Amino acid sequence: MSEEKNQTDQTYQQDQIKDMASVTTDSPRGQIHCITIVGQIEGHQILGESLKTTKYEHVMPQLAAIEESEDVEGLLVLLNTVGGDIEAGLGIAELIASMKKPTVSLVLGGGHSIGVPLAVAAQRSIIAPSATMTIHPVRLSGVVIGAPQTYNYFGRIQDRIAKFVTKNSKIKEEKFLELMLNTGELAADVGSVIDGEAAVGLGLIDCLGGLSDALEYLHGEIARRRDSQERLLPRSER
């Protein structure tokens, strides 16, 4: 019976990874759900088949299910994204930021563009030393109406992004906007590319680290929550 259960669990995990790029791990220290946000974040428009994408309609229900689950005790978000749809990225980031369960983000490779709000949305943000983050102004592809209202709209979107990032990290809004509007670093664009150490030094990301650091934080938070819940129980039920 035990072998059959193990095989069923393994099959379920393989399906999770294949279909949703996510997995739930279970150990005596706690059950953690891991989701990956990779490639380009797909929003209301379907991107090409040759592009690696993360679909927001897949991620959002997962986050709701994780928050509501009685079994899952923590969330690990693995990030390696070039950015993508602003509304979809901000929507996912807002959901992560509003979760009460312990959450940690780990930036691997890159957390560019709208990946920046996603990285800071978790309660604890970690970045690999070799990872980079690109901070730049809002860009739209396709036909753009050359009118003052268009530029005002761009400005309002940038304001939303800046306010979310500064609310969920330690970087000052003035410094974030300075990095966003830097004209002396990118050859064909405006903005800045910062590595892991610089991201931590600026207060954008909490600390340098890797997978073991992210899991250690989650297990520590899970243990504290368990202790707190146990103290609330009547002595007869402890």
PDB file of C-alpha atoms in Angstrom:
ATOM      1  CA  MET A   1       0.000   0.000   0.000  1.00  0.00           C
ATOM      2  CA  SER A   2       2.867   2.317   0.872  1.00  0.00           C
ATOM      3  CA  GLU A   3       4.583   1.619  -2.474  1.00  0.00           C
ATOM      4  CA  GLU A   4       1.385   2.359  -4.380  1.00  0.00           C
ATOM      5  CA  LYS A   5       0.965   5.659  -2.501  1.00  0.00           C
ATOM      6  CA  ASN A   6       4.569   6.651  -3.238  1.00  0.00           C
ATOM      7  CA  GLN A   7       4.105   5.883  -6.932  1.00  0.00           C
ATOM      8  CA  THR A   8       0.857   7.881  -6.998  1.00  0.00           C
ATOM      9  CA  ASP A   9       2.563  10.836  -5.290  1.00  0.00           C
ATOM     10  CA  GLN A  10       5.477  10.701  -7.722  1.00  0.00           C
ATOM     11  CA  THR A  11       3.118  10.579 -10.724  1.00  0.00           C
ATOM     12  CA  TYR A  12       1.160  13.536  -9.345  1.00  0.00           C
ATOM     13  CA  GLN A  13       4.356  15.555  -8.831  1.00  0.00           C
ATOM     14  CA  GLN A  14       5.554  14.754 -12.363  1.00  0.00           C
ATOM     15  CA  ASP A  15       2.207  15.913 -13.775  1.00  0.00           C
ATOM     16  CA  GLN A  16       2.404  19.107 -11.714  1.00  0.00           C
ATOM     17  CA  ILE A  17       5.868  19.899 -13.057  1.00  0.00           C
ATOM     18  CA  LYS A  18       4.895  19.066 -16.645  1.00  0.00           C
ATOM     19  CA  ASP A  19       1.547  20.883 -16.734  1.00  0.00           C
ATOM     20  CA  MET A  20       1.994  23.827 -14.359  1.00  0.00           C
ATOM     21  CA  ALA A  21       5.767  24.073 -13.734  1.00  0.00           C
ATOM     22  CA  SER A  22       5.026  23.639 -10.049  1.00  0.00           C
ATOM     23  CA  VAL A  23       5.490  20.993  -7.382  1.00  0.00           C
ATOM     24  CA  THR A  24       4.438  20.357  -3.796  1.00  0.00           C
ATOM     25  CA  THR A  25       7.064  18.938  -1.458  1.00  0.00           C
ATOM     26  CA  ASP A  26       6.178  17.295   1.837  1.00  0.00           C
ATOM     27  CA  SER A  27       8.501  16.647   4.761  1.00  0.00           C
ATOM     28  CA  PRO A  28       8.231  16.570   8.576  1.00  0.00           C
ATOM     29  CA  ARG A  29       9.355  20.228   8.531  1.00  0.00           C
ATOM     30  CA  GLY A  30       6.375  21.298   6.445  1.00  0.00           C
ATOM     31  CA  GLN A  31       4.613  21.129   3.102  1.00  0.00           C
ATOM     32  CA  ILE A  32       5.882  23.713   0.600  1.00  0.00           C
ATOM     33  CA  HIS A  33       4.459  24.515  -2.806  1.00  0.00           C
ATOM     34  CA  CYS A  34       6.955  25.706  -5.423  1.00  0.00           C
ATOM     35  CA  ILE A  35       5.919  27.619  -8.544  1.00  0.00           C
ATOM     36  CA  THR A  36       8.177  28.859 -11.319  1.00  0.00           C
ATOM     37  CA  ILE A  37       7.813  32.110 -13.232  1.00  0.00           C
ATOM     38  CA  VAL A  38      10.064  31.827 -16.257  1.00  0.00           C
ATOM     39  CA  GLY A  39      10.518  33.249 -19.730  1.00  0.00           C
ATOM     40  CA  GLN A  40       7.966  35.877 -20.696  1.00  0.00           C
ATOM     41  CA  ILE A  41       4.832  36.514 -18.643  1.00  0.00           C
ATOM     42  CA  GLU A  42       1.861  36.043 -20.935  1.00  0.00           C
ATOM     43  CA  GLY A  43      -1.118  38.327 -20.446  1.00  0.00           C
ATOM     44  CA  HIS A  44      -4.247  38.853 -22.520  1.00  0.00           C
ATOM     45  CA  GLN A  45      -2.510  38.025 -25.811  1.00  0.00           C
ATOM     46  CA  ILE A  46      -1.155  34.574 -26.678  1.00  0.00           C
ATOM     47  CA  LEU A  47       2.559  34.688 -27.481  1.00  0.00           C
ATOM     48  CA  GLY A  48       4.356  32.617 -30.117  1.00  0.00           C
ATOM     49  CA  GLU A  49       4.896  28.885 -29.701  1.00  0.00           C
ATOM     50  CA  SER A  50       8.674  29.333 -29.854  1.00  0.00           C
ATOM     51  CA  LEU A  51       8.655  31.509 -26.717  1.00  0.00           C
ATOM     52  CA  LYS A  52       8.979  30.161 -23.194  1.00  0.00           C
ATOM     53  CA  THR A  53       6.050  31.716 -21.289  1.00  0.00           C
ATOM     54  CA  THR A  54       4.337  31.801 -17.914  1.00  0.00           C
ATOM     55  CA  LYS A  55       0.561  32.090 -18.253  1.00  0.00           C
ATOM     56  CA  TYR A  56      -1.085  34.287 -15.635  1.00  0.00           C
ATOM     57  CA  GLU A  57      -4.320  32.293 -15.788  1.00  0.00           C
ATOM     58  CA  HIS A  58      -2.337  29.273 -14.566  1.00  0.00           C
ATOM     59  CA  VAL A  59      -0.486  31.045 -11.758  1.00  0.00           C
ATOM     60  CA  MET A  60      -3.352  33.039 -10.222  1.00  0.00           C
ATOM     61  CA  PRO A  61      -5.617  30.067  -9.378  1.00  0.00           C
ATOM     62  CA  GLN A  62      -2.610  28.216  -7.960  1.00  0.00           C
ATOM     63  CA  LEU A  63      -1.908  31.084  -5.576  1.00  0.00           C
ATOM     64  CA  ALA A  64      -5.533  31.153  -4.425  1.00  0.00           C
ATOM     65  CA  ALA A  65      -5.487  27.388  -3.875  1.00  0.00           C
ATOM     66  CA  ILE A  66      -2.212  27.571  -1.922  1.00  0.00           C
ATOM     67  CA  GLU A  67      -3.526  30.293   0.387  1.00  0.00           C
ATOM     68  CA  GLU A  68      -6.737  28.357   1.023  1.00  0.00           C
ATOM     69  CA  SER A  69      -5.134  24.918   1.441  1.00  0.00           C
ATOM     70  CA  GLU A  70      -5.000  23.465   4.957  1.00  0.00           C
ATOM     71  CA  ASP A  71      -1.998  21.311   4.000  1.00  0.00           C
ATOM     72  CA  VAL A  72       0.350  23.714   2.213  1.00  0.00           C
ATOM     73  CA  GLU A  73       2.307  25.755   4.763  1.00  0.00           C
ATOM     74  CA  GLY A  74       4.591  27.872   2.600  1.00  0.00           C
ATOM     75  CA  LEU A  75       5.234  29.141  -0.936  1.00  0.00           C
ATOM     76  CA  LEU A  76       8.506  29.232  -2.864  1.00  0.00           C
ATOM     77  CA  VAL A  77       8.562  31.314  -6.070  1.00  0.00           C
ATOM     78  CA  LEU A  78      11.449  30.614  -8.456  1.00  0.00           C
ATOM     79  CA  LEU A  79      12.022  33.539 -10.838  1.00  0.00           C
ATOM     80  CA  ASN A  80      13.928  33.616 -14.099  1.00  0.00           C
ATOM     81  CA  THR A  81      11.959  35.989 -16.315  1.00  0.00           C
ATOM     82  CA  VAL A  82      12.626  38.601 -18.972  1.00  0.00           C
ATOM     83  CA  GLY A  83       9.399  40.400 -18.019  1.00  0.00           C
ATOM     84  CA  GLY A  84       6.242  40.559 -20.100  1.00  0.00           C
ATOM     85  CA  ASP A  85       2.681  41.773 -19.699  1.00  0.00           C
ATOM     86  CA  ILE A  86       2.537  44.542 -17.087  1.00  0.00           C
ATOM     87  CA  GLU A  87      -1.043  43.992 -15.928  1.00  0.00           C
ATOM     88  CA  ALA A  88      -0.561  40.216 -15.620  1.00  0.00           C
ATOM     89  CA  GLY A  89       2.745  40.596 -13.783  1.00  0.00           C
ATOM     90  CA  LEU A  90       1.375  43.171 -11.344  1.00  0.00           C
ATOM     91  CA  GLY A  91      -1.717  41.038 -10.776  1.00  0.00           C
ATOM     92  CA  ILE A  92       0.395  38.025  -9.809  1.00  0.00           C
ATOM     93  CA  ALA A  93       2.631  40.223  -7.636  1.00  0.00           C
ATOM     94  CA  GLU A  94      -0.374  41.673  -5.777  1.00  0.00           C
ATOM     95  CA  LEU A  95      -1.673  38.173  -5.039  1.00  0.00           C
ATOM     96  CA  ILE A  96       1.693  37.043  -3.641  1.00  0.00           C
ATOM     97  CA  ALA A  97       2.015  40.208  -1.534  1.00  0.00           C
ATOM     98  CA  SER A  98      -1.460  39.679  -0.029  1.00  0.00           C
ATOM     99  CA  MET A  99      -0.832  36.093   1.104  1.00  0.00           C
ATOM    100  CA  LYS A 100      -0.666  35.362   4.839  1.00  0.00           C
ATOM    101  CA  LYS A 101       1.265  32.115   4.503  1.00  0.00           C
ATOM    102  CA  PRO A 102       5.080  32.341   4.508  1.00  0.00           C
ATOM    103  CA  THR A 103       6.358  33.261   1.034  1.00  0.00           C
ATOM    104  CA  VAL A 104       9.851  33.585  -0.384  1.00  0.00           C
ATOM    105  CA  SER A 105      11.058  34.519  -3.875  1.00  0.00           C
ATOM    106  CA  LEU A 106      14.354  33.360  -5.336  1.00  0.00           C
ATOM    107  CA  VAL A 107      15.728  35.215  -8.374  1.00  0.00           C
ATOM    108  CA  LEU A 108      17.831  32.914 -10.545  1.00  0.00           C
ATOM    109  CA  GLY A 109      19.357  34.098 -13.804  1.00  0.00           C
ATOM    110  CA  GLY A 110      17.195  37.177 -14.168  1.00  0.00           C
ATOM    111  CA  GLY A 111      14.270  39.053 -12.671  1.00  0.00           C
ATOM    112  CA  HIS A 112      13.879  41.699 -15.346  1.00  0.00           C
ATOM    113  CA  SER A 113      11.267  44.373 -16.038  1.00  0.00           C
ATOM    114  CA  ILE A 114       7.934  43.332 -14.457  1.00  0.00           C
ATOM    115  CA  GLY A 115       9.925  40.556 -12.776  1.00  0.00           C
ATOM    116  CA  VAL A 116      11.127  43.192 -10.289  1.00  0.00           C
ATOM    117  CA  PRO A 117       7.694  43.639  -8.610  1.00  0.00           C
ATOM    118  CA  LEU A 118       7.295  39.847  -8.623  1.00  0.00           C
ATOM    119  CA  ALA A 119      10.623  39.433  -6.831  1.00  0.00           C
ATOM    120  CA  VAL A 120       9.828  41.909  -4.050  1.00  0.00           C
ATOM    121  CA  ALA A 121       6.224  40.715  -3.559  1.00  0.00           C
ATOM    122  CA  ALA A 122       7.189  37.820  -1.272  1.00  0.00           C
ATOM    123  CA  GLN A 123       7.739  38.255   2.464  1.00  0.00           C
ATOM    124  CA  ARG A 124      11.402  37.358   1.911  1.00  0.00           C
ATOM    125  CA  SER A 125      13.275  38.008  -1.347  1.00  0.00           C
ATOM    126  CA  ILE A 126      16.551  36.275  -2.201  1.00  0.00           C
ATOM    127  CA  ILE A 127      18.767  36.652  -5.268  1.00  0.00           C
ATOM    128  CA  ALA A 128      21.601  34.468  -6.552  1.00  0.00           C
ATOM    129  CA  PRO A 129      24.927  36.334  -6.748  1.00  0.00           C
ATOM    130  CA  SER A 130      25.105  35.743 -10.531  1.00  0.00           C
ATOM    131  CA  ALA A 131      21.536  36.901 -11.218  1.00  0.00           C
ATOM    132  CA  THR A 132      20.666  40.320 -12.650  1.00  0.00           C
ATOM    133  CA  MET A 133      17.637  42.614 -12.650  1.00  0.00           C
ATOM    134  CA  THR A 134      16.741  45.185 -15.314  1.00  0.00           C
ATOM    135  CA  ILE A 135      14.819  48.279 -14.242  1.00  0.00           C
ATOM    136  CA  HIS A 136      13.477  50.379 -17.127  1.00  0.00           C
ATOM    137  CA  PRO A 137      10.517  52.606 -18.068  1.00  0.00           C
ATOM    138  CA  VAL A 138       7.250  51.172 -19.368  1.00  0.00           C
ATOM    139  CA  ARG A 139       7.387  50.066 -23.008  1.00  0.00           C
ATOM    140  CA  LEU A 140       4.503  49.071 -25.265  1.00  0.00           C
ATOM    141  CA  SER A 141       4.777  47.295 -28.607  1.00  0.00           C
ATOM    142  CA  GLY A 142       2.476  47.813 -31.561  1.00  0.00           C
ATOM    143  CA  VAL A 143       0.611  50.945 -32.594  1.00  0.00           C
ATOM    144  CA  VAL A 144       0.845  53.780 -30.064  1.00  0.00           C
ATOM    145  CA  ILE A 145      -1.200  56.974 -30.372  1.00  0.00           C
ATOM    146  CA  GLY A 146       1.174  59.937 -30.228  1.00  0.00           C
ATOM    147  CA  ALA A 147      -0.886  62.104 -27.903  1.00  0.00           C
ATOM    148  CA  PRO A 148      -0.259  63.636 -24.459  1.00  0.00           C
ATOM    149  CA  GLN A 149      -2.833  61.258 -22.954  1.00  0.00           C
ATOM    150  CA  THR A 150      -0.686  58.272 -24.022  1.00  0.00           C
ATOM    151  CA  TYR A 151       2.366  59.612 -22.214  1.00  0.00           C
ATOM    152  CA  ASN A 152       0.266  60.431 -19.147  1.00  0.00           C
ATOM    153  CA  TYR A 153      -0.973  56.826 -19.167  1.00  0.00           C
ATOM    154  CA  PHE A 154       2.612  55.558 -19.343  1.00  0.00           C
ATOM    155  CA  GLY A 155       3.472  57.788 -16.408  1.00  0.00           C
ATOM    156  CA  ARG A 156       0.598  56.421 -14.311  1.00  0.00           C
ATOM    157  CA  ILE A 157       1.665  52.828 -14.997  1.00  0.00           C
ATOM    158  CA  GLN A 158       5.242  53.630 -13.990  1.00  0.00           C
ATOM    159  CA  ASP A 159       3.933  55.256 -10.821  1.00  0.00           C
ATOM    160  CA  ARG A 160       1.984  52.095  -9.954  1.00  0.00           C
ATOM    161  CA  ILE A 161       5.073  49.937 -10.447  1.00  0.00           C
ATOM    162  CA  ALA A 162       7.343  52.263  -8.454  1.00  0.00           C
ATOM    163  CA  LYS A 163       4.885  52.487  -5.559  1.00  0.00           C
ATOM    164  CA  PHE A 164       4.443  48.703  -5.403  1.00  0.00           C
ATOM    165  CA  VAL A 165       8.195  48.055  -5.465  1.00  0.00           C
ATOM    166  CA  THR A 166       9.015  50.662  -2.816  1.00  0.00           C
ATOM    167  CA  LYS A 167       6.135  49.493  -0.594  1.00  0.00           C
ATOM    168  CA  ASN A 168       7.371  45.896  -0.670  1.00  0.00           C
ATOM    169  CA  SER A 169      11.115  46.519  -0.413  1.00  0.00           C
ATOM    170  CA  LYS A 170      13.553  48.874   1.289  1.00  0.00           C
ATOM    171  CA  ILE A 171      14.580  50.884  -1.774  1.00  0.00           C
ATOM    172  CA  LYS A 172      13.588  54.555  -1.845  1.00  0.00           C
ATOM    173  CA  GLU A 173      11.215  55.667  -4.610  1.00  0.00           C
ATOM    174  CA  GLU A 174      13.619  58.396  -5.734  1.00  0.00           C
ATOM    175  CA  LYS A 175      16.429  55.874  -6.162  1.00  0.00           C
ATOM    176  CA  PHE A 176      14.193  53.405  -7.979  1.00  0.00           C
ATOM    177  CA  LEU A 177      13.062  56.089 -10.447  1.00  0.00           C
ATOM    178  CA  GLU A 178      16.671  57.185 -10.907  1.00  0.00           C
ATOM    179  CA  LEU A 179      17.606  53.625 -11.902  1.00  0.00           C
ATOM    180  CA  MET A 180      14.540  53.376 -14.141  1.00  0.00           C
ATOM    181  CA  LEU A 181      15.326  56.583 -16.043  1.00  0.00           C
ATOM    182  CA  ASN A 182      19.096  56.169 -16.276  1.00  0.00           C
ATOM    183  CA  THR A 183      20.316  57.118 -19.761  1.00  0.00           C
ATOM    184  CA  GLY A 184      23.977  56.180 -19.447  1.00  0.00           C
ATOM    185  CA  GLU A 185      23.969  52.405 -19.072  1.00  0.00           C
ATOM    186  CA  LEU A 186      21.878  50.565 -21.683  1.00  0.00           C
ATOM    187  CA  ALA A 187      23.015  50.974 -25.283  1.00  0.00           C
ATOM    188  CA  ALA A 188      19.559  50.854 -26.889  1.00  0.00           C
ATOM    189  CA  ASP A 189      17.257  51.706 -24.015  1.00  0.00           C
ATOM    190  CA  VAL A 190      16.775  53.724 -20.850  1.00  0.00           C
ATOM    191  CA  GLY A 191      17.236  52.036 -17.506  1.00  0.00           C
ATOM    192  CA  SER A 192      19.700  50.056 -15.396  1.00  0.00           C
ATOM    193  CA  VAL A 193      20.931  46.484 -15.003  1.00  0.00           C
ATOM    194  CA  ILE A 194      21.986  45.548 -11.474  1.00  0.00           C
ATOM    195  CA  ASP A 195      23.524  42.332 -10.212  1.00  0.00           C
ATOM    196  CA  GLY A 196      22.597  40.433  -7.066  1.00  0.00           C
ATOM    197  CA  GLU A 197      24.994  42.235  -4.754  1.00  0.00           C
ATOM    198  CA  ALA A 198      23.867  45.661  -5.979  1.00  0.00           C
ATOM    199  CA  ALA A 199      20.183  44.692  -5.615  1.00  0.00           C
ATOM    200  CA  VAL A 200      20.783  43.815  -1.961  1.00  0.00           C
ATOM    201  CA  GLY A 201      22.897  46.929  -1.366  1.00  0.00           C
ATOM    202  CA  LEU A 202      20.120  49.146  -2.734  1.00  0.00           C
ATOM    203  CA  GLY A 203      17.533  47.494  -0.498  1.00  0.00           C
ATOM    204  CA  LEU A 204      15.611  46.133  -3.483  1.00  0.00           C
ATOM    205  CA  ILE A 205      16.185  42.485  -2.468  1.00  0.00           C
ATOM    206  CA  ASP A 206      16.581  41.239   1.104  1.00  0.00           C
ATOM    207  CA  CYS A 207      19.666  39.046   0.738  1.00  0.00           C
ATOM    208  CA  LEU A 208      22.001  37.024  -1.465  1.00  0.00           C
ATOM    209  CA  GLY A 209      21.526  33.280  -1.387  1.00  0.00           C
ATOM    210  CA  GLY A 210      20.264  30.158  -3.064  1.00  0.00           C
ATOM    211  CA  LEU A 211      17.775  27.340  -2.766  1.00  0.00           C
ATOM    212  CA  SER A 212      18.879  26.148   0.669  1.00  0.00           C
ATOM    213  CA  ASP A 213      18.545  29.682   2.074  1.00  0.00           C
ATOM    214  CA  ALA A 214      15.038  30.025   0.660  1.00  0.00           C
ATOM    215  CA  LEU A 215      13.929  26.678   2.103  1.00  0.00           C
ATOM    216  CA  GLU A 216      15.565  27.424   5.450  1.00  0.00           C
ATOM    217  CA  TYR A 217      13.591  30.662   5.725  1.00  0.00           C
ATOM    218  CA  LEU A 218      10.315  28.911   4.901  1.00  0.00           C
ATOM    219  CA  HIS A 219      10.958  26.067   7.346  1.00  0.00           C
ATOM    220  CA  GLY A 220      11.802  28.593  10.067  1.00  0.00           C
ATOM    221  CA  GLU A 221       8.572  30.527   9.460  1.00  0.00           C
ATOM    222  CA  ILE A 222       6.544  27.312   9.376  1.00  0.00           C
ATOM    223  CA  ALA A 223       8.054  26.206  12.699  1.00  0.00           C
ATOM    224  CA  ARG A 224       7.211  29.565  14.288  1.00  0.00           C
ATOM    225  CA  ARG A 225       3.623  29.382  13.058  1.00  0.00           C
ATOM    226  CA  ARG A 226       3.257  25.841  14.376  1.00  0.00           C
ATOM    227  CA  ASP A 227       4.601  26.872  17.800  1.00  0.00           C
ATOM    228  CA  SER A 228       2.246  29.856  17.890  1.00  0.00           C
ATOM    229  CA  GLN A 229      -0.771  27.696  17.014  1.00  0.00           C
ATOM    230  CA  GLU A 230       0.213  25.083  19.584  1.00  0.00           C
ATOM    231  CA  ARG A 231       0.367  27.706  22.358  1.00  0.00           C
ATOM    232  CA  LEU A 232      -3.217  28.689  21.528  1.00  0.00           C
ATOM    233  CA  LEU A 233      -4.495  25.149  22.092  1.00  0.00           C
ATOM    234  CA  PRO A 234      -5.924  24.132  25.495  1.00  0.00           C
ATOM    235  CA  ARG A 235      -3.374  22.253  27.590  1.00  0.00           C
ATOM    236  CA  SER A 236      -5.397  19.041  27.250  1.00  0.00           C
ATOM    237  CA  GLU A 237      -4.955  19.106  23.441  1.00  0.00           C
ATOM    238  CA  ARG A 238      -1.222  19.851  23.336  1.00  0.00           C
TER     239      ARG A 238
END
